[in-house]
PDB file of C-alpha atoms in Angstrom:
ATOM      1  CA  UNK H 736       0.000   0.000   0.000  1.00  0.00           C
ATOM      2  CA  UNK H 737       1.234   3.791  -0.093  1.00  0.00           C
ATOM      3  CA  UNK H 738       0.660   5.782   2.335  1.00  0.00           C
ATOM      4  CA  UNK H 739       1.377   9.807   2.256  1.00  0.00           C
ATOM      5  CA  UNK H 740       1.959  12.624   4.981  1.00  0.00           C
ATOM      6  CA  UNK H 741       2.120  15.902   5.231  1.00  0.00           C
ATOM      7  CA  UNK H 742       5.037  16.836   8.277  1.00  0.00           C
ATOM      8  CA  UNK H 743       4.350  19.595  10.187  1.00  0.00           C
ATOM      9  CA  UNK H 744       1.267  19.245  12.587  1.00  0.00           C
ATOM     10  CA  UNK H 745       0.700  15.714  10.936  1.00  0.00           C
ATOM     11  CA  UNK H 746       3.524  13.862  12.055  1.00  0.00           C
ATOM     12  CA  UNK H 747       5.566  16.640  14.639  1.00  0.00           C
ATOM     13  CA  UNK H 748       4.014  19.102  16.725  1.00  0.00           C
ATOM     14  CA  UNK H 749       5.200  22.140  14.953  1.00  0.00           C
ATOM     15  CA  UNK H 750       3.048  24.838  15.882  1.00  0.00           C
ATOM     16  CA  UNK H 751       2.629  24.380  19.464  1.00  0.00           C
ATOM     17  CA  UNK H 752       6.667  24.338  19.437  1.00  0.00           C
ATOM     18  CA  UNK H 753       6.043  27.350  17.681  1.00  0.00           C
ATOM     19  CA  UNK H 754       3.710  29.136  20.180  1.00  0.00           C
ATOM     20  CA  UNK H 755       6.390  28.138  22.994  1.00  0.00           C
ATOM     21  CA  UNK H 756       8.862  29.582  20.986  1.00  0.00           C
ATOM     22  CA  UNK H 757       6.897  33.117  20.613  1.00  0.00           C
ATOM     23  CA  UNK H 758       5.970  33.217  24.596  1.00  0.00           C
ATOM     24  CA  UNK H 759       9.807  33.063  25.076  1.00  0.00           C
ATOM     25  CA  UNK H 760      10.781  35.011  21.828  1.00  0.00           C
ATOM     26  CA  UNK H 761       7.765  37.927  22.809  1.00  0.00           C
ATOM     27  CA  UNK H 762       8.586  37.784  26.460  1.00  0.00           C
ATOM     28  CA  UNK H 763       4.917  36.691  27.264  1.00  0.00           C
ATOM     29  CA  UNK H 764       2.634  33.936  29.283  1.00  0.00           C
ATOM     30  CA  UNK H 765      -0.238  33.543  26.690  1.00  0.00           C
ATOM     31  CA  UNK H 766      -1.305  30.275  28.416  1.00  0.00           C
ATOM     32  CA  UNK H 767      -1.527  27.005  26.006  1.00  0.00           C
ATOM     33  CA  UNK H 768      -5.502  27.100  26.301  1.00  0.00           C
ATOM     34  CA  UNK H 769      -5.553  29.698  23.451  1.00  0.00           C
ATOM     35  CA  UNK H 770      -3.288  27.316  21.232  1.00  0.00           C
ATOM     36  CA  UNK H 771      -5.707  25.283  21.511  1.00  0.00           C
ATOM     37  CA  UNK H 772      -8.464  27.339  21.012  1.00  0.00           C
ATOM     38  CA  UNK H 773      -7.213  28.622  17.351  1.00  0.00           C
ATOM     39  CA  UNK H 774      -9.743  28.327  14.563  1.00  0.00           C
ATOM     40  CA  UNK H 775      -7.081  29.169  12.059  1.00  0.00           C
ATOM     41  CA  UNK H 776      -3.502  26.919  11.121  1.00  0.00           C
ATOM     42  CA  UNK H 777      -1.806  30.578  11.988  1.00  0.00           C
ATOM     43  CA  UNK H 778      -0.858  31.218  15.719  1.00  0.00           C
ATOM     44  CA  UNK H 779       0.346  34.836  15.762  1.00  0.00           C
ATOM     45  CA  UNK H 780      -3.140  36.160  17.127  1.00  0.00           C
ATOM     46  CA  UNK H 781      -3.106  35.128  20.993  1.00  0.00           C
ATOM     47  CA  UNK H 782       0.381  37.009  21.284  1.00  0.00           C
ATOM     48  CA  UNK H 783      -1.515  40.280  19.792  1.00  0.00           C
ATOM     49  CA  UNK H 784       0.052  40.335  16.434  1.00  0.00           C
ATOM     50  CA  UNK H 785      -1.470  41.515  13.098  1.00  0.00           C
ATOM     51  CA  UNK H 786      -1.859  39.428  10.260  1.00  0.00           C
ATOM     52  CA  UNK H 787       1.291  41.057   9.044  1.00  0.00           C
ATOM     53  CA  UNK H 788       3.146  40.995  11.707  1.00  0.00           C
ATOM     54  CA  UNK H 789       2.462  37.397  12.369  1.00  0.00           C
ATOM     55  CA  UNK H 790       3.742  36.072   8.973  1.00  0.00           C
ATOM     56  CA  UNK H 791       7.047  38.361   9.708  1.00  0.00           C
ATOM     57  CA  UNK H 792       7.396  36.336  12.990  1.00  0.00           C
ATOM     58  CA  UNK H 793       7.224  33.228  11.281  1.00  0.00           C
ATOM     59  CA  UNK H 794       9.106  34.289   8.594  1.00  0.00           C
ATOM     60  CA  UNK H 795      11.966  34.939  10.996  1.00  0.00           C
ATOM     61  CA  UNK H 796      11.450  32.073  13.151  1.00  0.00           C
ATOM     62  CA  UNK H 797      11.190  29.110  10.557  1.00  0.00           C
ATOM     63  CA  UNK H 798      14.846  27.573  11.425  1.00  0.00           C
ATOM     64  CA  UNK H 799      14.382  27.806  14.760  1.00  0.00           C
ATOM     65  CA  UNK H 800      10.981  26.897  14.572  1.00  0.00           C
ATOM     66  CA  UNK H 801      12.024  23.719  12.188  1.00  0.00           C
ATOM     67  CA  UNK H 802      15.259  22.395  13.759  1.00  0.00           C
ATOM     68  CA  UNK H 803      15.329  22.932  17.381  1.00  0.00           C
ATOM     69  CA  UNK H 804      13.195  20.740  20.140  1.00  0.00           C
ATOM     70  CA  UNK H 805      10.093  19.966  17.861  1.00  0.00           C
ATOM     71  CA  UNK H 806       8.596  16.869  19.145  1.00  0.00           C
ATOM     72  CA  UNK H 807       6.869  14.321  16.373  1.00  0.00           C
ATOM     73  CA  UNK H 808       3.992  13.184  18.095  1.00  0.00           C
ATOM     74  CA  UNK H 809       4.023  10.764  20.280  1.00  0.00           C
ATOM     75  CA  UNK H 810       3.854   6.798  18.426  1.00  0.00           C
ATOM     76  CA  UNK H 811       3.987   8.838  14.859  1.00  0.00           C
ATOM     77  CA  UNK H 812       7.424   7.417  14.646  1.00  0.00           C
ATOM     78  CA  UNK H 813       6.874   4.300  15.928  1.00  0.00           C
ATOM     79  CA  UNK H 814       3.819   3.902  13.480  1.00  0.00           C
ATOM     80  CA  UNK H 815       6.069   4.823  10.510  1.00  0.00           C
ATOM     81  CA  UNK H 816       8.581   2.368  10.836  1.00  0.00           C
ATOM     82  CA  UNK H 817       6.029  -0.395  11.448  1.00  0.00           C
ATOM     83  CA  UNK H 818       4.580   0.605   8.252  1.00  0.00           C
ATOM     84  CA  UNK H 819       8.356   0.467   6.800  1.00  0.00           C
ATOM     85  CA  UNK H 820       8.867  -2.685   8.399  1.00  0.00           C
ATOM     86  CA  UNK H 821       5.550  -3.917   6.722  1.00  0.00           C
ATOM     87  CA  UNK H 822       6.715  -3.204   3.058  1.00  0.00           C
ATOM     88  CA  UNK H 823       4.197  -0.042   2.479  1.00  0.00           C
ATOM     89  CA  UNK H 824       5.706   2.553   0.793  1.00  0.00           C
ATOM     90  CA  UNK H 825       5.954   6.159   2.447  1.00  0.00           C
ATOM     91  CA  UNK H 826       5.666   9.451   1.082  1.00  0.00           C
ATOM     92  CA  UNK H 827       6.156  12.824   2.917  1.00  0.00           C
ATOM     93  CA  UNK H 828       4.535  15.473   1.047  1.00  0.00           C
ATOM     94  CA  UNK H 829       5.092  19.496   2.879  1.00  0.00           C
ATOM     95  CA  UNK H 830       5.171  22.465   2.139  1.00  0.00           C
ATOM     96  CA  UNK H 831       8.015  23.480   3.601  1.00  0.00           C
ATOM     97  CA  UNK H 832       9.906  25.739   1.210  1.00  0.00           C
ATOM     98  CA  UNK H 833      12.202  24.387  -0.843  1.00  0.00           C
ATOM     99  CA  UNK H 834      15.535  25.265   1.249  1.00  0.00           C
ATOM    100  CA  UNK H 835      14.820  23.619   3.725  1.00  0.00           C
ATOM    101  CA  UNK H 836      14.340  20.288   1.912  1.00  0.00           C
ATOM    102  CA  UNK H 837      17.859  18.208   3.063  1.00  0.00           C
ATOM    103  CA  UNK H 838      18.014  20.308   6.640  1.00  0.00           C
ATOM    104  CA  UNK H 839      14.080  18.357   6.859  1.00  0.00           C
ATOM    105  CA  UNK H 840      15.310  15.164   6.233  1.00  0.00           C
ATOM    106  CA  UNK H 841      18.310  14.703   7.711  1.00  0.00           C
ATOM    107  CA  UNK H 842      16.155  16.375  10.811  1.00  0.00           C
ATOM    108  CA  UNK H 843      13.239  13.881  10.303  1.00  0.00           C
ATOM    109  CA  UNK H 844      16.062  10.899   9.748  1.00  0.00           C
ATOM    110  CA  UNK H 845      17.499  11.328  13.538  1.00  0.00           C
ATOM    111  CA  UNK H 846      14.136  11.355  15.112  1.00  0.00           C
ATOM    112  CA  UNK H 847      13.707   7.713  13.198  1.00  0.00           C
ATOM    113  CA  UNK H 848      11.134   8.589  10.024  1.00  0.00           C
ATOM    114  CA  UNK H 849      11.759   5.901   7.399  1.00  0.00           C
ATOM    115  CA  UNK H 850      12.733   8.576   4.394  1.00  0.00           C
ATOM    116  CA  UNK H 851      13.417   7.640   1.092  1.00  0.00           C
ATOM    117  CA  UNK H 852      14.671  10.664  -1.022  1.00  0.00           C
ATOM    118  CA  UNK H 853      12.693   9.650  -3.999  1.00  0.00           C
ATOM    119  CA  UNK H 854       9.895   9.504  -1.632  1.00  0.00           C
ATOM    120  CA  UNK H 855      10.015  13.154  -0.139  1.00  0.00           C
ATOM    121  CA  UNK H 856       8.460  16.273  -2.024  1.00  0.00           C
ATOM    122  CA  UNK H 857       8.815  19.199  -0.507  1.00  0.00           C
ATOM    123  CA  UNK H 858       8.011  23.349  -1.412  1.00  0.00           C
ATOM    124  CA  UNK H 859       4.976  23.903  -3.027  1.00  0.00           C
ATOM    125  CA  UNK H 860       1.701  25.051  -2.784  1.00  0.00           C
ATOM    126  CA  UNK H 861      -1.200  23.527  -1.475  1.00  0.00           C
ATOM    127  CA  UNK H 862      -2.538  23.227  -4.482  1.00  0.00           C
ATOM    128  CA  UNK H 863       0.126  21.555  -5.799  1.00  0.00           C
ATOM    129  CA  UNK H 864       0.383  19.457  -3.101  1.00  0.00           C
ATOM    130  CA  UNK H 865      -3.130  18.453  -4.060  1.00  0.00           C
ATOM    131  CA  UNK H 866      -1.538  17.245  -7.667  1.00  0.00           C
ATOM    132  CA  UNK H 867       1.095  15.145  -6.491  1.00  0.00           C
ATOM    133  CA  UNK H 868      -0.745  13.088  -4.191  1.00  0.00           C
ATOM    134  CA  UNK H 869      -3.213  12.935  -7.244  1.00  0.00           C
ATOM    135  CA  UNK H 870       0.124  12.189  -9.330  1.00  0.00           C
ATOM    136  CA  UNK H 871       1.726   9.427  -6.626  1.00  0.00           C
ATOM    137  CA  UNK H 872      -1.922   7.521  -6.587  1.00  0.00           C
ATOM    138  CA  UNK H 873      -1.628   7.193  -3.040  1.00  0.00           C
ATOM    139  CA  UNK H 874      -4.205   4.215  -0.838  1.00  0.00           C
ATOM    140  CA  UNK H 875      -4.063   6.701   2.319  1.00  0.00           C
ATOM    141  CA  UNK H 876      -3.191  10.721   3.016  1.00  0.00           C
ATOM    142  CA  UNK H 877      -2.509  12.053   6.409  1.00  0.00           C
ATOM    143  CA  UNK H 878      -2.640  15.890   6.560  1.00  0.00           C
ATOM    144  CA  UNK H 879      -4.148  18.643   8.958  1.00  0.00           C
ATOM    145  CA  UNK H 880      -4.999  21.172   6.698  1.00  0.00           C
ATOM    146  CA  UNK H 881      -8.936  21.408   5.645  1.00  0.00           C
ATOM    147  CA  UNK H 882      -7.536  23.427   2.365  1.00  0.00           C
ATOM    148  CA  UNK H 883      -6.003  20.122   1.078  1.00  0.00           C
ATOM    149  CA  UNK H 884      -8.204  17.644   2.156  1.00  0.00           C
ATOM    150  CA  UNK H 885     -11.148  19.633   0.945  1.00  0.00           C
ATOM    151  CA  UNK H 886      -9.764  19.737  -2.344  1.00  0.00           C
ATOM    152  CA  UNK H 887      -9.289  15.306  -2.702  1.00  0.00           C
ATOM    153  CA  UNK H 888     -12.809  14.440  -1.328  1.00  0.00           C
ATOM    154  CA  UNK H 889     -13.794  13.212  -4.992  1.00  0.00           C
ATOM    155  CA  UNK H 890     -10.232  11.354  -5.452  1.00  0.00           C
ATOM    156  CA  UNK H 891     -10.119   7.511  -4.660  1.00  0.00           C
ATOM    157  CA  UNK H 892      -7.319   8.103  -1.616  1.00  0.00           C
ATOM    158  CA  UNK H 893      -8.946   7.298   1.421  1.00  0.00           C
ATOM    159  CA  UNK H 894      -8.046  10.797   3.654  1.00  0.00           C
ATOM    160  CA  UNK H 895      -7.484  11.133   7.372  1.00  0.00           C
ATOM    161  CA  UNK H 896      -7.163  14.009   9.028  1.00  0.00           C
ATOM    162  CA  UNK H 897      -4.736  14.718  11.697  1.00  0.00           C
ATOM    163  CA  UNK H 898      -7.200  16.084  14.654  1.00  0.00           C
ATOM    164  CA  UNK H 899      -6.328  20.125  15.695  1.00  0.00           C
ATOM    165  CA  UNK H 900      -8.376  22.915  16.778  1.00  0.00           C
ATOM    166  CA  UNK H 901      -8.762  24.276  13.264  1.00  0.00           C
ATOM    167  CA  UNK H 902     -10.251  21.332  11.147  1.00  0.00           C
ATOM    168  CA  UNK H 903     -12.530  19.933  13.593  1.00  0.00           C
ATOM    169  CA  UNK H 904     -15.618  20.516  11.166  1.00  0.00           C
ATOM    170  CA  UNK H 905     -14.028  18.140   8.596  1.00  0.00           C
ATOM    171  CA  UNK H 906     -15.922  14.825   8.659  1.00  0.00           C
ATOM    172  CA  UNK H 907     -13.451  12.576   7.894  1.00  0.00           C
ATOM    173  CA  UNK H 908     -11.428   9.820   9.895  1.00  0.00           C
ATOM    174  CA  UNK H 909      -9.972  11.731  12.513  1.00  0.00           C
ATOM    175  CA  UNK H 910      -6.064  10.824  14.109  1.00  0.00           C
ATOM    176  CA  UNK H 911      -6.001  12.197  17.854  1.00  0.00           C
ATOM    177  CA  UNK H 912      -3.611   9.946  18.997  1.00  0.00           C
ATOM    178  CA  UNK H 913      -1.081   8.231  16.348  1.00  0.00           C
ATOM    179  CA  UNK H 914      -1.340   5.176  18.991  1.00  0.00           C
ATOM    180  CA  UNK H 915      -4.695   4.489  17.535  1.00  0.00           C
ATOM    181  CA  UNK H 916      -3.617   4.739  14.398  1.00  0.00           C
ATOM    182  CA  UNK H 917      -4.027   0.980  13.428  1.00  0.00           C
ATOM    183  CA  UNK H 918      -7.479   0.737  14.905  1.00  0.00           C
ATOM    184  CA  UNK H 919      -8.905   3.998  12.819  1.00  0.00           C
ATOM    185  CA  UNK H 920      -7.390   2.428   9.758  1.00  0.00           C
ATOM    186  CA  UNK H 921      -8.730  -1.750  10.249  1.00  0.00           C
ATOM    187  CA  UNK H 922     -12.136   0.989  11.036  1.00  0.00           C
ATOM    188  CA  UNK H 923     -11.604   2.432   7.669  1.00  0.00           C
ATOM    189  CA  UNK H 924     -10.293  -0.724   5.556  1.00  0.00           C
ATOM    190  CA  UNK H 925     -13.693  -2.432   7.123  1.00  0.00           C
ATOM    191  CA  UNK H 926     -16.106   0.379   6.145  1.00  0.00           C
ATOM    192  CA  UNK H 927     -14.638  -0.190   2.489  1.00  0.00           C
ATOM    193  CA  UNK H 928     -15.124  -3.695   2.451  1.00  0.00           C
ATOM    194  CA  UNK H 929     -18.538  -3.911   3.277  1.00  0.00           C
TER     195      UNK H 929
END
């Protein structure tokens, strides 16, 4: 079978790193509650930040924000290499710009994600994103963002969405925990087969 992911909020918990990060970088206590309150994928609004403003912070955080203490969450490791182990094949598809693409694996390689560097696309659009999972004729997506998703409801990849505060409208199998992750999929497979 082959199974894709998007990375960041997917697979590692990127922007709750990130909110840390801006409590500490902004000299500020916004407590974690409004994290995880956000209706939005951007973070920058809790710490009293504009729009613009917020995408500077970013801007000037992303290595930091990429390549420090950013935990994967917890068993999404584990779950990978089982799938490795398996004989499924794994794709990682982000959009994480496109400098960033050997500093992301080497990163994701230490943690313990089974990469493949024919098997890692990296720095486009979300709507591009959307045409090489089309392209790769993936069995199963994992991704957070409701912009992508939306966008392959009539394709025959069975989606998933990785649960967060933002995309909790989409009704599609949901990922809380990646611990449950084989129990939502036998779920899914099942559902198919009947």
């Amino acid at each position: 079978m082959k199974f894709g992911f998007d990375i960041d909020d997917t697979l590692i918990n990127l922007r709750e790193h990130a909110f840390h990060l801006y409590n500490k970088k902004l000299n500020q206590k916004v407590p974690i509650d409004h994290f995880h309150e956000l209706k939005r994928v951007e973070i920058h609004e809790p710490f009293g930040l504009t729009d613009e403003q917020g995408k500077e912070m970013w801007k000037q955080s992303l290595e930091e924000i990429y390549f420090t203490s950013c935990p994967p969450y917890p068993e999404a490791v584990e779950t990978l290499q089982q799938l490795d182990k398996q004989g499924h094949e794994i794709y990682y598809i982000t959009s994480r710009p496109k400098g960033y693409r050997d500093q992301t694996m080497e990163w994701m390689k230490e943690r313990g994600f089974p990469i493949r560097d024919d098997r890692f696309f990296y720095g486009m659009q979300d709507h591009e994103k959307v045409d090489i999972i089309k392209n790769l004729k993936l069995d199963y997506y994992f991704d957070d963002k409701p912009a992508v998703l939306n966008t392959l409801l009539q394709e025959s990849t069975k989606l998933f969405v990785r649960d967060q505060s933002y995309n909790r409208d989409l009704d599609l199998p949901r990922i809380v925990n990646w611990s449950d992750f084989s129990i939502v999929l036998e779920c899914e497979v099942e559902k198919r087969e009947v």
